[in-house]
PDB file of C-alpha atoms and ligand atoms in Angstrom:
ATOM      1  CA  MET Z   1       0.052  -0.199  -0.147  1.00  0.00           C
ATOM      2  CA  SER Z   2       1.179   3.464  -0.948  1.00  0.00           C
ATOM      3  CA  ARG Z   3       2.066   5.699   2.472  1.00  0.00           C
ATOM      4  CA  LEU Z   4       3.112   9.340   3.159  1.00  0.00           C
ATOM      5  CA  ARG Z   5       5.116   9.784   6.235  1.00  0.00           C
ATOM      6  CA  ILE Z   6       5.973  13.538   6.993  1.00  0.00           C
ATOM      7  CA  PHE Z   7       9.248  13.955   9.434  1.00  0.00           C
ATOM      8  CA  ASN Z   8      10.257  17.018  11.170  1.00  0.00           C
ATOM      9  CA  GLU Z   9      13.965  17.284   9.434  1.00  0.00           C
ATOM     10  CA  GLY Z  10      15.440  16.734  13.025  1.00  0.00           C
ATOM     11  CA  GLU Z  11      13.194  13.769  13.884  1.00  0.00           C
ATOM     12  CA  PRO Z  12      13.813  10.760  11.881  1.00  0.00           C
ATOM     13  CA  GLY Z  13      12.297   8.280  14.304  1.00  0.00           C
ATOM     14  CA  THR Z  14       9.122  10.036  14.994  1.00  0.00           C
ATOM     15  CA  PRO Z  15       6.947  10.991  12.085  1.00  0.00           C
ATOM     16  CA  LEU Z  16       4.636  13.864  12.599  1.00  0.00           C
ATOM     17  CA  GLN Z  17       1.960  12.548   9.915  1.00  0.00           C
ATOM     18  CA  VAL Z  18       1.181   9.020   8.612  1.00  0.00           C
ATOM     19  CA  VAL Z  19      -1.355   9.366   5.472  1.00  0.00           C
ATOM     20  CA  ARG Z  20      -1.981   6.114   3.651  1.00  0.00           C
ATOM     21  CA  ASP Z  21      -4.897   7.036   1.348  1.00  0.00           C
ATOM     22  CA  HIS Z  22      -4.351   8.073  -1.957  1.00  0.00           C
ATOM     23  CA  ALA Z  23      -6.418  11.360  -1.900  1.00  0.00           C
ATOM     24  CA  GLY Z  24      -4.818  12.143   1.300  1.00  0.00           C
ATOM     25  CA  MET Z  25      -1.499  11.903   0.067  1.00  0.00           C
ATOM     26  CA  ALA Z  26      -1.952  13.780  -2.921  1.00  0.00           C
ATOM     27  CA  ALA Z  27      -3.528  16.703  -0.987  1.00  0.00           C
ATOM     28  CA  GLU Z  28      -0.367  16.732   1.182  1.00  0.00           C
ATOM     29  CA  LEU Z  29       2.021  16.382  -1.792  1.00  0.00           C
ATOM     30  CA  ALA Z  30      -0.095  19.295  -3.708  1.00  0.00           C
ATOM     31  CA  LYS Z  31       1.430  21.720  -0.763  1.00  0.00           C
ATOM     32  CA  ILE Z  32       4.953  21.420  -1.837  1.00  0.00           C
ATOM     33  CA  GLY Z  33       4.232  21.496  -5.537  1.00  0.00           C
ATOM     34  CA  VAL Z  34       4.420  17.439  -6.020  1.00  0.00           C
ATOM     35  CA  ARG Z  35       1.840  15.687  -8.495  1.00  0.00           C
ATOM     36  CA  PHE Z  36       0.997  12.331  -7.016  1.00  0.00           C
ATOM     37  CA  GLU Z  37      -1.538  10.526  -9.082  1.00  0.00           C
ATOM     38  CA  GLN Z  38      -3.124   6.996  -9.902  1.00  0.00           C
ATOM     39  CA  TRP Z  39      -3.443   5.506 -13.003  1.00  0.00           C
ATOM     40  CA  GLU Z  40      -5.191   2.720 -14.628  1.00  0.00           C
ATOM     41  CA  ALA Z  41      -4.174   0.620 -17.457  1.00  0.00           C
ATOM     42  CA  ASN Z  42      -6.828   0.604 -20.129  1.00  0.00           C
ATOM     43  CA  ALA Z  43      -5.805  -3.183 -21.095  1.00  0.00           C
ATOM     44  CA  PRO Z  44      -4.320  -5.711 -18.809  1.00  0.00           C
ATOM     45  CA  LEU Z  45      -0.932  -6.094 -19.236  1.00  0.00           C
ATOM     46  CA  PRO Z  46       0.930  -9.305 -19.318  1.00  0.00           C
ATOM     47  CA  PRO Z  47       4.164 -10.479 -17.427  1.00  0.00           C
ATOM     48  CA  GLY Z  48       7.004  -8.881 -19.347  1.00  0.00           C
ATOM     49  CA  ALA Z  49       5.296  -6.785 -21.567  1.00  0.00           C
ATOM     50  CA  SER Z  50       7.186  -4.705 -23.836  1.00  0.00           C
ATOM     51  CA  PRO Z  51       7.655  -0.893 -23.224  1.00  0.00           C
ATOM     52  CA  GLU Z  52       5.966  -0.343 -26.470  1.00  0.00           C
ATOM     53  CA  GLN Z  53       2.870  -2.220 -24.831  1.00  0.00           C
ATOM     54  CA  VAL Z  54       3.608  -0.660 -21.421  1.00  0.00           C
ATOM     55  CA  MET Z  55       3.126   2.908 -23.054  1.00  0.00           C
ATOM     56  CA  ALA Z  56       0.080   1.880 -25.168  1.00  0.00           C
ATOM     57  CA  ALA Z  57      -1.524   0.760 -21.922  1.00  0.00           C
ATOM     58  CA  TYR Z  58      -1.574   4.257 -20.359  1.00  0.00           C
ATOM     59  CA  ARG Z  59      -1.300   6.320 -23.525  1.00  0.00           C
ATOM     60  CA  ALA Z  60      -4.269   8.832 -22.556  1.00  0.00           C
ATOM     61  CA  ASP Z  61      -2.710   9.677 -19.220  1.00  0.00           C
ATOM     62  CA  ILE Z  62       1.023   9.834 -20.921  1.00  0.00           C
ATOM     63  CA  ASP Z  63      -0.156  12.155 -23.488  1.00  0.00           C
ATOM     64  CA  ARG Z  64      -2.063  14.395 -20.705  1.00  0.00           C
ATOM     65  CA  LEU Z  65       1.220  14.939 -18.928  1.00  0.00           C
ATOM     66  CA  ILE Z  66       3.109  15.705 -21.896  1.00  0.00           C
ATOM     67  CA  GLU Z  67       0.695  18.194 -23.049  1.00  0.00           C
ATOM     68  CA  ASP Z  68       0.902  19.578 -19.464  1.00  0.00           C
ATOM     69  CA  ASN Z  69       4.540  19.581 -18.722  1.00  0.00           C
ATOM     70  CA  GLY Z  70       6.491  19.443 -22.285  1.00  0.00           C
ATOM     71  CA  PHE Z  71       8.460  16.296 -21.885  1.00  0.00           C
ATOM     72  CA  ARG Z  72      10.184  15.415 -24.912  1.00  0.00           C
ATOM     73  CA  THR Z  73      10.757  11.960 -23.982  1.00  0.00           C
ATOM     74  CA  VAL Z  74       9.573   9.027 -22.385  1.00  0.00           C
ATOM     75  CA  ASP Z  75      10.803   5.595 -21.707  1.00  0.00           C
ATOM     76  CA  VAL Z  76      10.395   2.436 -19.432  1.00  0.00           C
ATOM     77  CA  VAL Z  77      12.872   1.254 -17.077  1.00  0.00           C
ATOM     78  CA  SER Z  78      12.605  -2.087 -15.497  1.00  0.00           C
ATOM     79  CA  ILE Z  79      14.406  -3.367 -12.440  1.00  0.00           C
ATOM     80  CA  HIS Z  80      14.325  -7.161 -11.035  1.00  0.00           C
ATOM     81  CA  PRO Z  81      15.677  -8.135  -7.845  1.00  0.00           C
ATOM     82  CA  GLU Z  82      18.254 -10.604  -9.473  1.00  0.00           C
ATOM     83  CA  HIS Z  83      19.726  -7.413 -11.735  1.00  0.00           C
ATOM     84  CA  PRO Z  84      23.617  -7.797 -11.428  1.00  0.00           C
ATOM     85  CA  ASP Z  85      24.200  -4.318 -11.182  1.00  0.00           C
ATOM     86  CA  ARG Z  86      21.776  -3.684  -8.380  1.00  0.00           C
ATOM     87  CA  GLU Z  87      23.847  -2.446  -5.773  1.00  0.00           C
ATOM     88  CA  THR Z  88      25.460   0.158  -8.126  1.00  0.00           C
ATOM     89  CA  MET Z  89      22.088   1.292  -9.362  1.00  0.00           C
ATOM     90  CA  ARG Z  90      20.619   1.455  -5.447  1.00  0.00           C
ATOM     91  CA  LYS Z  91      23.327   3.614  -4.463  1.00  0.00           C
ATOM     92  CA  LYS Z  92      23.284   6.211  -7.302  1.00  0.00           C
ATOM     93  CA  PHE Z  93      20.753   8.147  -5.697  1.00  0.00           C
ATOM     94  CA  LEU Z  94      20.707   7.362  -2.122  1.00  0.00           C
ATOM     95  CA  ASP Z  95      22.132  10.496  -0.954  1.00  0.00           C
ATOM     96  CA  GLU Z  96      20.261  13.764  -0.906  1.00  0.00           C
ATOM     97  CA  HIS Z  97      20.264  15.813  -4.463  1.00  0.00           C
ATOM     98  CA  TYR Z  98      18.345  17.386  -6.886  1.00  0.00           C
ATOM     99  CA  HIS Z  99      17.935  17.772 -10.540  1.00  0.00           C
ATOM    100  CA  LYS Z 100      17.353  20.540 -12.925  1.00  0.00           C
ATOM    101  CA  GLU Z 101      14.314  19.223 -14.307  1.00  0.00           C
ATOM    102  CA  ASP Z 102      11.016  17.707 -13.006  1.00  0.00           C
ATOM    103  CA  GLU Z 103      11.711  13.975 -11.649  1.00  0.00           C
ATOM    104  CA  VAL Z 104       8.479  12.157 -13.155  1.00  0.00           C
ATOM    105  CA  ARG Z 105       7.656   8.341 -12.592  1.00  0.00           C
ATOM    106  CA  PHE Z 106       4.751   6.265 -12.964  1.00  0.00           C
ATOM    107  CA  PHE Z 107       5.022   2.865 -11.009  1.00  0.00           C
ATOM    108  CA  VAL Z 108       3.596   0.033 -13.995  1.00  0.00           C
ATOM    109  CA  ALA Z 109       4.405  -2.415 -11.370  1.00  0.00           C
ATOM    110  CA  GLY Z 110       6.757  -2.811  -8.009  1.00  0.00           C
ATOM    111  CA  SER Z 111       7.652  -0.158  -5.436  1.00  0.00           C
ATOM    112  CA  GLY Z 112      10.305   2.393  -4.541  1.00  0.00           C
ATOM    113  CA  LEU Z 113      10.557   4.981  -1.914  1.00  0.00           C
ATOM    114  CA  PHE Z 114      11.010   8.795  -2.685  1.00  0.00           C
ATOM    115  CA  THR Z 115      11.960  10.850   0.171  1.00  0.00           C
ATOM    116  CA  LEU Z 116      11.685  14.792  -0.186  1.00  0.00           C
ATOM    117  CA  HIS Z 117      13.263  17.420   2.216  1.00  0.00           C
ATOM    118  CA  VAL Z 118      11.462  20.533   1.713  1.00  0.00           C
ATOM    119  CA  ASP Z 119      11.101  23.633   4.222  1.00  0.00           C
ATOM    120  CA  GLY Z 120      12.348  21.971   7.427  1.00  0.00           C
ATOM    121  CA  ARG Z 121      10.345  18.709   6.895  1.00  0.00           C
ATOM    122  CA  VAL Z 122      10.845  15.278   5.164  1.00  0.00           C
ATOM    123  CA  TYR Z 123       8.204  13.587   3.154  1.00  0.00           C
ATOM    124  CA  GLU Z 124       8.905  10.069   2.695  1.00  0.00           C
ATOM    125  CA  ILE Z 125       6.577   8.644   0.154  1.00  0.00           C
ATOM    126  CA  LEU Z 126       6.350   4.943  -0.828  1.00  0.00           C
ATOM    127  CA  CYS Z 127       5.497   4.641  -4.436  1.00  0.00           C
ATOM    128  CA  GLU Z 128       3.504   1.345  -5.320  1.00  0.00           C
ATOM    129  CA  GLN Z 129       1.656  -0.096  -8.639  1.00  0.00           C
ATOM    130  CA  GLY Z 130      -0.443   2.635  -9.965  1.00  0.00           C
ATOM    131  CA  ASP Z 131       1.341   5.591  -8.571  1.00  0.00           C
ATOM    132  CA  LEU Z 132       2.382   8.646 -10.503  1.00  0.00           C
ATOM    133  CA  ILE Z 133       4.941  10.988  -8.751  1.00  0.00           C
ATOM    134  CA  GLY Z 134       6.188  14.123 -10.312  1.00  0.00           C
ATOM    135  CA  VAL Z 135       8.989  15.631  -8.201  1.00  0.00           C
ATOM    136  CA  PRO Z 136       9.396  19.699  -9.241  1.00  0.00           C
ATOM    137  CA  ASP Z 137      12.985  20.219 -10.220  1.00  0.00           C
ATOM    138  CA  SER Z 138      15.228  21.816  -7.693  1.00  0.00           C
ATOM    139  CA  THR Z 139      13.568  19.979  -5.003  1.00  0.00           C
ATOM    140  CA  LEU Z 140      16.073  18.146  -2.532  1.00  0.00           C
ATOM    141  CA  HIS Z 141      15.252  14.426  -2.786  1.00  0.00           C
ATOM    142  CA  TRP Z 142      16.543  10.880  -2.616  1.00  0.00           C
ATOM    143  CA  PHE Z 143      15.217   7.580  -3.828  1.00  0.00           C
ATOM    144  CA  ASP Z 144      15.725   4.043  -2.724  1.00  0.00           C
ATOM    145  CA  MET Z 145      15.201   1.008  -4.853  1.00  0.00           C
ATOM    146  CA  GLY Z 146      15.845  -1.283  -1.764  1.00  0.00           C
ATOM    147  CA  PRO Z 147      18.376  -4.220  -1.450  1.00  0.00           C
ATOM    148  CA  SER Z 148      15.900  -6.417  -3.893  1.00  0.00           C
ATOM    149  CA  PRO Z 149      14.634  -4.043  -6.310  1.00  0.00           C
ATOM    150  CA  HIS Z 150      11.838  -4.560  -8.214  1.00  0.00           C
ATOM    151  CA  PHE Z 151      10.010  -1.889 -10.213  1.00  0.00           C
ATOM    152  CA  VAL Z 152       8.570  -1.187 -13.822  1.00  0.00           C
ATOM    153  CA  ALA Z 153       8.630   2.385 -14.318  1.00  0.00           C
ATOM    154  CA  ILE Z 154       7.684   4.871 -17.009  1.00  0.00           C
ATOM    155  CA  ARG Z 155       9.772   7.979 -17.095  1.00  0.00           C
ATOM    156  CA  PHE Z 156       9.245  11.391 -18.408  1.00  0.00           C
ATOM    157  CA  PHE Z 157      12.204  13.709 -19.470  1.00  0.00           C
ATOM    158  CA  THR Z 158      12.339  16.976 -20.749  1.00  0.00           C
ATOM    159  CA  GLU Z 159      16.272  16.833 -21.554  1.00  0.00           C
ATOM    160  CA  PRO Z 160      17.021  13.122 -22.045  1.00  0.00           C
ATOM    161  CA  ASP Z 161      20.723  13.446 -22.433  1.00  0.00           C
ATOM    162  CA  GLY Z 162      21.075  15.807 -19.178  1.00  0.00           C
ATOM    163  CA  TRP Z 163      19.464  13.448 -16.627  1.00  0.00           C
ATOM    164  CA  VAL Z 164      22.280  14.682 -13.665  1.00  0.00           C
ATOM    165  CA  GLY Z 165      21.665  14.623  -9.815  1.00  0.00           C
ATOM    166  CA  TYR Z 166      23.244  17.534  -8.223  1.00  0.00           C
ATOM    167  CA  PHE Z 167      24.535  16.202  -4.665  1.00  0.00           C
ATOM    168  CA  THR Z 168      24.337  18.583  -1.863  1.00  0.00           C
ATOM    169  CA  GLY Z 169      26.702  16.571   0.593  1.00  0.00           C
ATOM    170  CA  THR Z 170      24.566  16.493   3.640  1.00  0.00           C
ATOM    171  CA  ASP Z 171      23.878  12.952   5.583  1.00  0.00           C
ATOM    172  CA  ILE Z 172      20.624  13.797   6.029  1.00  0.00           C
ATOM    173  CA  ALA Z 173      19.204  10.855   3.923  1.00  0.00           C
ATOM    174  CA  GLN Z 174      21.451   8.460   6.139  1.00  0.00           C
ATOM    175  CA  GLN Z 175      19.451   9.429   9.213  1.00  0.00           C
ATOM    176  CA  PHE Z 176      15.871   8.648   7.579  1.00  0.00           C
ATOM    177  CA  PRO Z 177      14.593   4.862   7.070  1.00  0.00           C
ATOM    178  CA  ARG Z 178      15.872   3.283   3.935  1.00  0.00           C
ATOM    179  CA  PHE Z 179      13.695   0.838   1.994  1.00  0.00           C
ATOM    180  CA  GLU Z 180      14.262  -2.149   3.267  1.00  0.00           C
ATOM    181  CA  ALA Z 181      13.480  -5.719   1.894  1.00  0.00           C
ATOM    182  CA  GLY Z 182      10.480  -6.847   3.264  1.00  0.00           C
ATOM    183  CA  GLN Z 183       9.848  -4.145   5.680  1.00  0.00           C
ATOM    184  CA  ALA Z 184       6.750  -3.887   7.429  1.00  0.00           C
ATOM    185  CA  LEU Z 185       4.814  -1.330   5.927  1.00  0.00           C
TER     186      LEU Z 185
HETATM  187 FE1  LIG F 208      16.678  12.201  -8.419  1.00  0.00          FE
END
């Protein structure tokens, strides 16, 4: 189940608020400019569906988002628990960073943990199948796919060659919960 937990930045052990319903999550996240939506496929997707099949199943929502935000490319990324580079991939965005364009991901399958650091608060967002998250450019955040990563995600880009994380050098991400395999959610 999707979940939002909001913390004070200095109190990683005690959430101020826990929200588990999608509408409530979307409302809290809208306050900090974060888009959070649920999409439904227009046709059942078989396991191992091709990127083309995945995009066809969500075509109307994809086109709406492109129209709204001017994204120039869309792709589908798939990560499995046995991926040989999973540790390296996990580490890549585990520390606090930002991008110069929005980070927009739709979870076709699986899950991932986005954590945002905004105005003294920390917003931990467990994204599950069917969730779309749009993190605005310049928002400080980190992303954890966990030690046994599993997700298929549609990604939206404005500058496909320029996907760069700018790291802040803080250790705040290390103080907050990681996405552990089998963690009680
Ligand atoms: Fe990022």
